[in-house]
PDB file of C-alpha atoms in Angstrom:
ATOM      1  CA  SER A   8      -0.175  -0.286  -0.119  1.00  0.00           C
ATOM      2  CA  SER A   9       0.814   3.739   0.096  1.00  0.00           C
ATOM      3  CA  GLU A  10       1.669   3.835   3.598  1.00  0.00           C
ATOM      4  CA  GLU A  11       4.424   0.840   3.686  1.00  0.00           C
ATOM      5  CA  PHE A  12       7.415   1.819   4.689  1.00  0.00           C
ATOM      6  CA  ASP A  13      11.202   0.332   5.636  1.00  0.00           C
ATOM      7  CA  PHE A  14      12.506   2.756   7.986  1.00  0.00           C
ATOM      8  CA  PHE A  15      12.376   6.280   9.445  1.00  0.00           C
ATOM      9  CA  THR A  16      14.296   9.359   8.589  1.00  0.00           C
ATOM     10  CA  LEU A  17      15.224  11.958  11.336  1.00  0.00           C
ATOM     11  CA  SER A  18      16.125  14.977   9.846  1.00  0.00           C
ATOM     12  CA  SER A  19      18.171  17.829  11.827  1.00  0.00           C
ATOM     13  CA  ALA A  20      18.447  20.985  10.660  1.00  0.00           C
ATOM     14  CA  TRP A  21      20.554  23.793  11.349  1.00  0.00           C
ATOM     15  CA  PRO A  22      18.226  26.831  11.970  1.00  0.00           C
ATOM     16  CA  LYS A  23      20.417  29.888  10.274  1.00  0.00           C
ATOM     17  CA  THR A  24      20.686  27.612   6.850  1.00  0.00           C
ATOM     18  CA  VAL A  25      17.112  27.588   7.080  1.00  0.00           C
ATOM     19  CA  CYS A  26      16.584  30.812   7.609  1.00  0.00           C
ATOM     20  CA  LEU A  27      18.736  31.871   4.871  1.00  0.00           C
ATOM     21  CA  GLU A  28      16.906  29.511   2.388  1.00  0.00           C
ATOM     22  CA  GLY A  29      13.975  31.377   3.507  1.00  0.00           C
ATOM     23  CA  GLN A  30      15.012  34.318   2.524  1.00  0.00           C
ATOM     24  CA  THR A  31      15.901  33.053  -1.056  1.00  0.00           C
ATOM     25  CA  GLU A  32      11.646  32.591  -0.871  1.00  0.00           C
ATOM     26  CA  LYS A  33      10.779  36.157   0.889  1.00  0.00           C
ATOM     27  CA  LEU A  34      10.001  33.812   4.169  1.00  0.00           C
ATOM     28  CA  TYR A  35      11.871  35.607   7.113  1.00  0.00           C
ATOM     29  CA  CYS A  36      13.029  34.024  10.632  1.00  0.00           C
ATOM     30  CA  ASN A  37      11.553  35.286  13.760  1.00  0.00           C
ATOM     31  CA  ASN A  38      15.025  36.308  15.789  1.00  0.00           C
ATOM     32  CA  THR A  39      13.202  36.344  19.227  1.00  0.00           C
ATOM     33  CA  LEU A  40      13.461  32.605  19.042  1.00  0.00           C
ATOM     34  CA  ASP A  41      14.978  30.908  21.936  1.00  0.00           C
ATOM     35  CA  VAL A  42      16.577  28.299  19.512  1.00  0.00           C
ATOM     36  CA  ALA A  43      20.113  27.299  20.661  1.00  0.00           C
ATOM     37  CA  GLY A  44      21.881  24.707  18.103  1.00  0.00           C
ATOM     38  CA  TRP A  45      20.502  21.937  15.617  1.00  0.00           C
ATOM     39  CA  THR A  46      16.646  21.932  15.463  1.00  0.00           C
ATOM     40  CA  ILE A  47      14.267  18.627  14.413  1.00  0.00           C
ATOM     41  CA  HIS A  48      13.003  19.215  10.592  1.00  0.00           C
ATOM     42  CA  GLY A  49      11.008  16.037  10.904  1.00  0.00           C
ATOM     43  CA  LEU A  50      10.725  12.173  11.563  1.00  0.00           C
ATOM     44  CA  TRP A  51       9.877  10.741   8.158  1.00  0.00           C
ATOM     45  CA  PRO A  52       8.796   7.238   7.094  1.00  0.00           C
ATOM     46  CA  SER A  53      10.963   6.123   4.147  1.00  0.00           C
ATOM     47  CA  ARG A  54      11.654   3.687   1.583  1.00  0.00           C
ATOM     48  CA  ILE A  55      14.204   1.815   0.273  1.00  0.00           C
ATOM     49  CA  ASP A  56      13.328   2.802  -3.414  1.00  0.00           C
ATOM     50  CA  GLY A  57      13.000   6.178  -2.430  1.00  0.00           C
ATOM     51  CA  LYS A  58       9.372   6.460  -2.724  1.00  0.00           C
ATOM     52  CA  GLU A  59       8.102   7.949   0.432  1.00  0.00           C
ATOM     53  CA  PRO A  60       5.008   7.859   1.473  1.00  0.00           C
ATOM     54  CA  LYS A  61       3.031  11.167   1.974  1.00  0.00           C
ATOM     55  CA  SER A  62      -0.105  12.545   3.186  1.00  0.00           C
ATOM     56  CA  CYS A  63      -1.744   9.045   4.200  1.00  0.00           C
ATOM     57  CA  GLY A  64      -4.572   9.753   6.333  1.00  0.00           C
ATOM     58  CA  HIS A  65      -7.103  12.266   7.650  1.00  0.00           C
ATOM     59  CA  ILE A  66      -6.036  12.226  10.723  1.00  0.00           C
ATOM     60  CA  LYS A  67      -6.728  15.796  12.179  1.00  0.00           C
ATOM     61  CA  PHE A  68      -3.538  17.522  13.761  1.00  0.00           C
ATOM     62  CA  ASN A  69      -4.671  18.633  17.164  1.00  0.00           C
ATOM     63  CA  LEU A  70      -2.404  20.753  19.177  1.00  0.00           C
ATOM     64  CA  LYS A  71      -3.920  20.387  22.429  1.00  0.00           C
ATOM     65  CA  THR A  72      -2.824  16.677  22.184  1.00  0.00           C
ATOM     66  CA  LEU A  73       1.017  18.133  22.061  1.00  0.00           C
ATOM     67  CA  ASP A  74       0.407  20.540  25.106  1.00  0.00           C
ATOM     68  CA  PRO A  75       2.785  17.945  27.465  1.00  0.00           C
ATOM     69  CA  LEU A  76       5.530  18.169  24.677  1.00  0.00           C
ATOM     70  CA  MET A  77       5.240  21.928  24.270  1.00  0.00           C
ATOM     71  CA  GLY A  78       8.358  22.895  26.082  1.00  0.00           C
ATOM     72  CA  ASP A  79      10.507  20.456  23.964  1.00  0.00           C
ATOM     73  CA  LEU A  80       8.735  21.265  21.085  1.00  0.00           C
ATOM     74  CA  LEU A  81       9.148  25.126  21.401  1.00  0.00           C
ATOM     75  CA  LYS A  82      12.638  24.788  21.866  1.00  0.00           C
ATOM     76  CA  LEU A  83      13.754  21.817  19.754  1.00  0.00           C
ATOM     77  CA  TRP A  84      11.601  21.688  16.731  1.00  0.00           C
ATOM     78  CA  PRO A  85      10.459  25.409  16.215  1.00  0.00           C
ATOM     79  CA  ASN A  86       8.812  27.039  13.553  1.00  0.00           C
ATOM     80  CA  LEU A  87      11.313  29.439  12.778  1.00  0.00           C
ATOM     81  CA  PHE A  88       9.713  32.086  10.523  1.00  0.00           C
ATOM     82  CA  LYS A  89       7.920  35.107  11.377  1.00  0.00           C
ATOM     83  CA  TYR A  90       3.944  35.662   9.740  1.00  0.00           C
ATOM     84  CA  SER A  91       3.044  31.983  10.281  1.00  0.00           C
ATOM     85  CA  SER A  92       1.240  30.372  13.232  1.00  0.00           C
ATOM     86  CA  LEU A  93       3.361  28.730  16.070  1.00  0.00           C
ATOM     87  CA  ASP A  94       1.999  25.028  14.945  1.00  0.00           C
ATOM     88  CA  SER A  95       2.315  25.810  11.233  1.00  0.00           C
ATOM     89  CA  LEU A  96       5.509  23.524  10.927  1.00  0.00           C
ATOM     90  CA  TRP A  97       4.430  20.717  12.855  1.00  0.00           C
ATOM     91  CA  ARG A  98       0.559  20.582  11.293  1.00  0.00           C
ATOM     92  CA  HIS A  99       2.635  20.459   8.097  1.00  0.00           C
ATOM     93  CA  GLU A 100       4.895  17.450   9.261  1.00  0.00           C
ATOM     94  CA  TRP A 101       2.060  15.772  11.029  1.00  0.00           C
ATOM     95  CA  ASN A 102      -0.148  16.010   7.788  1.00  0.00           C
ATOM     96  CA  LYS A 103       2.802  15.057   5.318  1.00  0.00           C
ATOM     97  CA  HIS A 104       5.042  12.124   7.344  1.00  0.00           C
ATOM     98  CA  GLY A 105       3.065  11.731  10.693  1.00  0.00           C
ATOM     99  CA  THR A 106      -0.278  10.259   9.269  1.00  0.00           C
ATOM    100  CA  CYS A 107       2.112   7.523   7.419  1.00  0.00           C
ATOM    101  CA  ALA A 108       3.843   6.698  10.525  1.00  0.00           C
ATOM    102  CA  VAL A 109       0.448   5.870  12.572  1.00  0.00           C
ATOM    103  CA  SER A 110       0.887   1.607  11.143  1.00  0.00           C
ATOM    104  CA  ASP A 111       3.865   1.666  13.373  1.00  0.00           C
ATOM    105  CA  ASN A 112       3.334   1.222  17.313  1.00  0.00           C
ATOM    106  CA  ASN A 113       6.044   3.509  18.340  1.00  0.00           C
ATOM    107  CA  THR A 114       4.309   6.291  16.117  1.00  0.00           C
ATOM    108  CA  ALA A 115       0.795   4.791  16.243  1.00  0.00           C
ATOM    109  CA  THR A 116      -0.709   8.241  17.267  1.00  0.00           C
ATOM    110  CA  GLU A 117       0.205  12.181  16.875  1.00  0.00           C
ATOM    111  CA  PHE A 118       1.416  12.446  20.502  1.00  0.00           C
ATOM    112  CA  LEU A 119       3.587   9.054  20.086  1.00  0.00           C
ATOM    113  CA  PHE A 120       4.894  10.477  16.558  1.00  0.00           C
ATOM    114  CA  PHE A 121       6.307  13.607  18.212  1.00  0.00           C
ATOM    115  CA  LYS A 122       7.421  12.270  21.611  1.00  0.00           C
ATOM    116  CA  LYS A 123       9.249   9.695  19.637  1.00  0.00           C
ATOM    117  CA  ALA A 124      10.990  12.357  17.067  1.00  0.00           C
ATOM    118  CA  LEU A 125      11.900  14.618  19.998  1.00  0.00           C
ATOM    119  CA  ASP A 126      13.346  11.360  21.978  1.00  0.00           C
ATOM    120  CA  VAL A 127      15.668   9.962  19.351  1.00  0.00           C
ATOM    121  CA  PHE A 128      16.703  13.854  18.330  1.00  0.00           C
ATOM    122  CA  LYS A 129      17.606  14.204  22.281  1.00  0.00           C
ATOM    123  CA  LYS A 130      19.239  11.089  22.441  1.00  0.00           C
ATOM    124  CA  ILE A 131      21.686  11.428  19.615  1.00  0.00           C
ATOM    125  CA  ASN A 132      21.948  14.949  20.328  1.00  0.00           C
ATOM    126  CA  ILE A 133      23.194  16.693  17.266  1.00  0.00           C
ATOM    127  CA  SER A 134      24.541  19.936  18.460  1.00  0.00           C
ATOM    128  CA  ARG A 135      26.493  18.431  21.213  1.00  0.00           C
ATOM    129  CA  VAL A 136      28.075  16.038  18.776  1.00  0.00           C
ATOM    130  CA  MET A 137      29.324  18.723  16.402  1.00  0.00           C
ATOM    131  CA  LYS A 138      30.812  20.503  19.431  1.00  0.00           C
ATOM    132  CA  ASN A 139      32.678  17.510  20.510  1.00  0.00           C
ATOM    133  CA  LEU A 140      33.888  17.024  16.984  1.00  0.00           C
ATOM    134  CA  ASN A 141      35.095  20.722  16.746  1.00  0.00           C
ATOM    135  CA  ILE A 142      32.849  21.383  14.047  1.00  0.00           C
ATOM    136  CA  VAL A 143      31.285  24.623  14.856  1.00  0.00           C
ATOM    137  CA  PRO A 144      29.496  27.226  13.030  1.00  0.00           C
ATOM    138  CA  SER A 145      32.153  29.971  11.618  1.00  0.00           C
ATOM    139  CA  ASP A 146      32.025  32.138   8.608  1.00  0.00           C
ATOM    140  CA  THR A 147      35.295  32.150   8.074  1.00  0.00           C
ATOM    141  CA  LYS A 148      36.431  28.452   8.806  1.00  0.00           C
ATOM    142  CA  LEU A 149      35.112  25.810   6.188  1.00  0.00           C
ATOM    143  CA  TYR A 150      34.642  22.508   6.852  1.00  0.00           C
ATOM    144  CA  SER A 151      34.210  19.278   4.048  1.00  0.00           C
ATOM    145  CA  VAL A 152      31.538  17.199   4.132  1.00  0.00           C
ATOM    146  CA  ARG A 153      33.951  14.504   4.351  1.00  0.00           C
ATOM    147  CA  THR A 154      35.535  15.665   7.715  1.00  0.00           C
ATOM    148  CA  ILE A 155      31.633  16.172   8.777  1.00  0.00           C
ATOM    149  CA  SER A 156      30.907  12.672   7.520  1.00  0.00           C
ATOM    150  CA  ARG A 157      33.820  10.820   9.090  1.00  0.00           C
ATOM    151  CA  GLY A 158      33.341  12.341  12.508  1.00  0.00           C
ATOM    152  CA  LEU A 159      29.958  11.464  12.628  1.00  0.00           C
ATOM    153  CA  LYS A 160      30.460   8.303  11.202  1.00  0.00           C
ATOM    154  CA  LYS A 161      33.052   7.698  14.147  1.00  0.00           C
ATOM    155  CA  HIS A 162      30.640   8.963  16.524  1.00  0.00           C
ATOM    156  CA  PHE A 163      27.567   6.924  15.753  1.00  0.00           C
ATOM    157  CA  SER A 164      29.695   3.799  15.703  1.00  0.00           C
ATOM    158  CA  GLY A 165      30.141   3.212  12.060  1.00  0.00           C
ATOM    159  CA  ILE A 166      26.379   4.578  11.100  1.00  0.00           C
ATOM    160  CA  GLU A 167      26.459   6.552   8.041  1.00  0.00           C
ATOM    161  CA  PRO A 168      23.874   9.712   8.518  1.00  0.00           C
ATOM    162  CA  ILE A 169      22.991  11.624   5.207  1.00  0.00           C
ATOM    163  CA  ILE A 170      24.883  15.724   4.946  1.00  0.00           C
ATOM    164  CA  MET A 171      22.769  17.887   3.147  1.00  0.00           C
ATOM    165  CA  CYS A 172      24.472  21.240   2.475  1.00  0.00           C
ATOM    166  CA  LEU A 173      22.830  24.716   0.368  1.00  0.00           C
ATOM    167  CA  ASP A 174      24.132  26.842  -1.849  1.00  0.00           C
ATOM    168  CA  ILE A 175      23.483  30.127  -1.439  1.00  0.00           C
ATOM    169  CA  LYS A 176      24.691  33.299  -3.608  1.00  0.00           C
ATOM    170  CA  ASN A 177      28.248  30.899  -4.175  1.00  0.00           C
ATOM    171  CA  LYS A 178      28.592  29.902  -0.468  1.00  0.00           C
ATOM    172  CA  THR A 179      27.673  26.248   0.507  1.00  0.00           C
ATOM    173  CA  TYR A 180      26.204  25.870   4.420  1.00  0.00           C
ATOM    174  CA  LEU A 181      25.563  22.775   6.041  1.00  0.00           C
ATOM    175  CA  HIS A 182      21.756  22.401   6.056  1.00  0.00           C
ATOM    176  CA  GLN A 183      20.386  18.922   7.683  1.00  0.00           C
ATOM    177  CA  ILE A 184      21.668  15.943   9.102  1.00  0.00           C
ATOM    178  CA  GLN A 185      19.982  12.911   8.408  1.00  0.00           C
ATOM    179  CA  VAL A 186      19.869   9.797  10.523  1.00  0.00           C
ATOM    180  CA  CYS A 187      18.160   6.771   9.747  1.00  0.00           C
ATOM    181  CA  TYR A 188      16.534   4.018  12.210  1.00  0.00           C
ATOM    182  CA  ASP A 189      14.681   0.955  11.932  1.00  0.00           C
ATOM    183  CA  LYS A 190      11.284   0.238  12.909  1.00  0.00           C
ATOM    184  CA  GLU A 191      12.535  -0.828  16.355  1.00  0.00           C
ATOM    185  CA  PHE A 192      14.639   2.941  16.251  1.00  0.00           C
ATOM    186  CA  ASN A 193      17.907   1.188  16.225  1.00  0.00           C
ATOM    187  CA  MET A 194      20.079   3.485  14.055  1.00  0.00           C
ATOM    188  CA  VAL A 195      20.828   2.136  10.504  1.00  0.00           C
ATOM    189  CA  ASP A 196      22.868   3.215   7.460  1.00  0.00           C
ATOM    190  CA  CYS A 197      20.309   5.598   4.854  1.00  0.00           C
TER     191      CYS A 197
END
């Protein structure tokens, strides 16, 4: 069926690059947000053939359901853009990806889907890992994708994440780090 998937992809995003990307589409970031370090972009049911399931059901997004997670969501999975509702990113991620994850017991409800994403994101702690690898945001120091990839792979005991960069105005920025998990949430190669 269109809802079947093989593994999960947890996508972490570097907020400053997300904001630079947004500016190219006339979306501007809310600079008053309390965001320190990497944030969650999403938890995505994924397939080996690359044909990701999307928008699988009509289970309505209910912000109230997420009340117990609100502190973590605001800090770790914020909507960075001005002039859009606080919950617009969560609503989008639920409608597009969460509805496809309900077939898995770990992510069978809206609450469980967001909680699982937060839990695995906190566990891998990309911000701390990058700091430990001495890979820190800089406008002057450059890092090769190979350096980042090797460091992460070593840290993740040989598991290889996906590193995504973004080219804006002849500069390349680190954008996302994607880590993959099997359905029991053991880390696997993407």
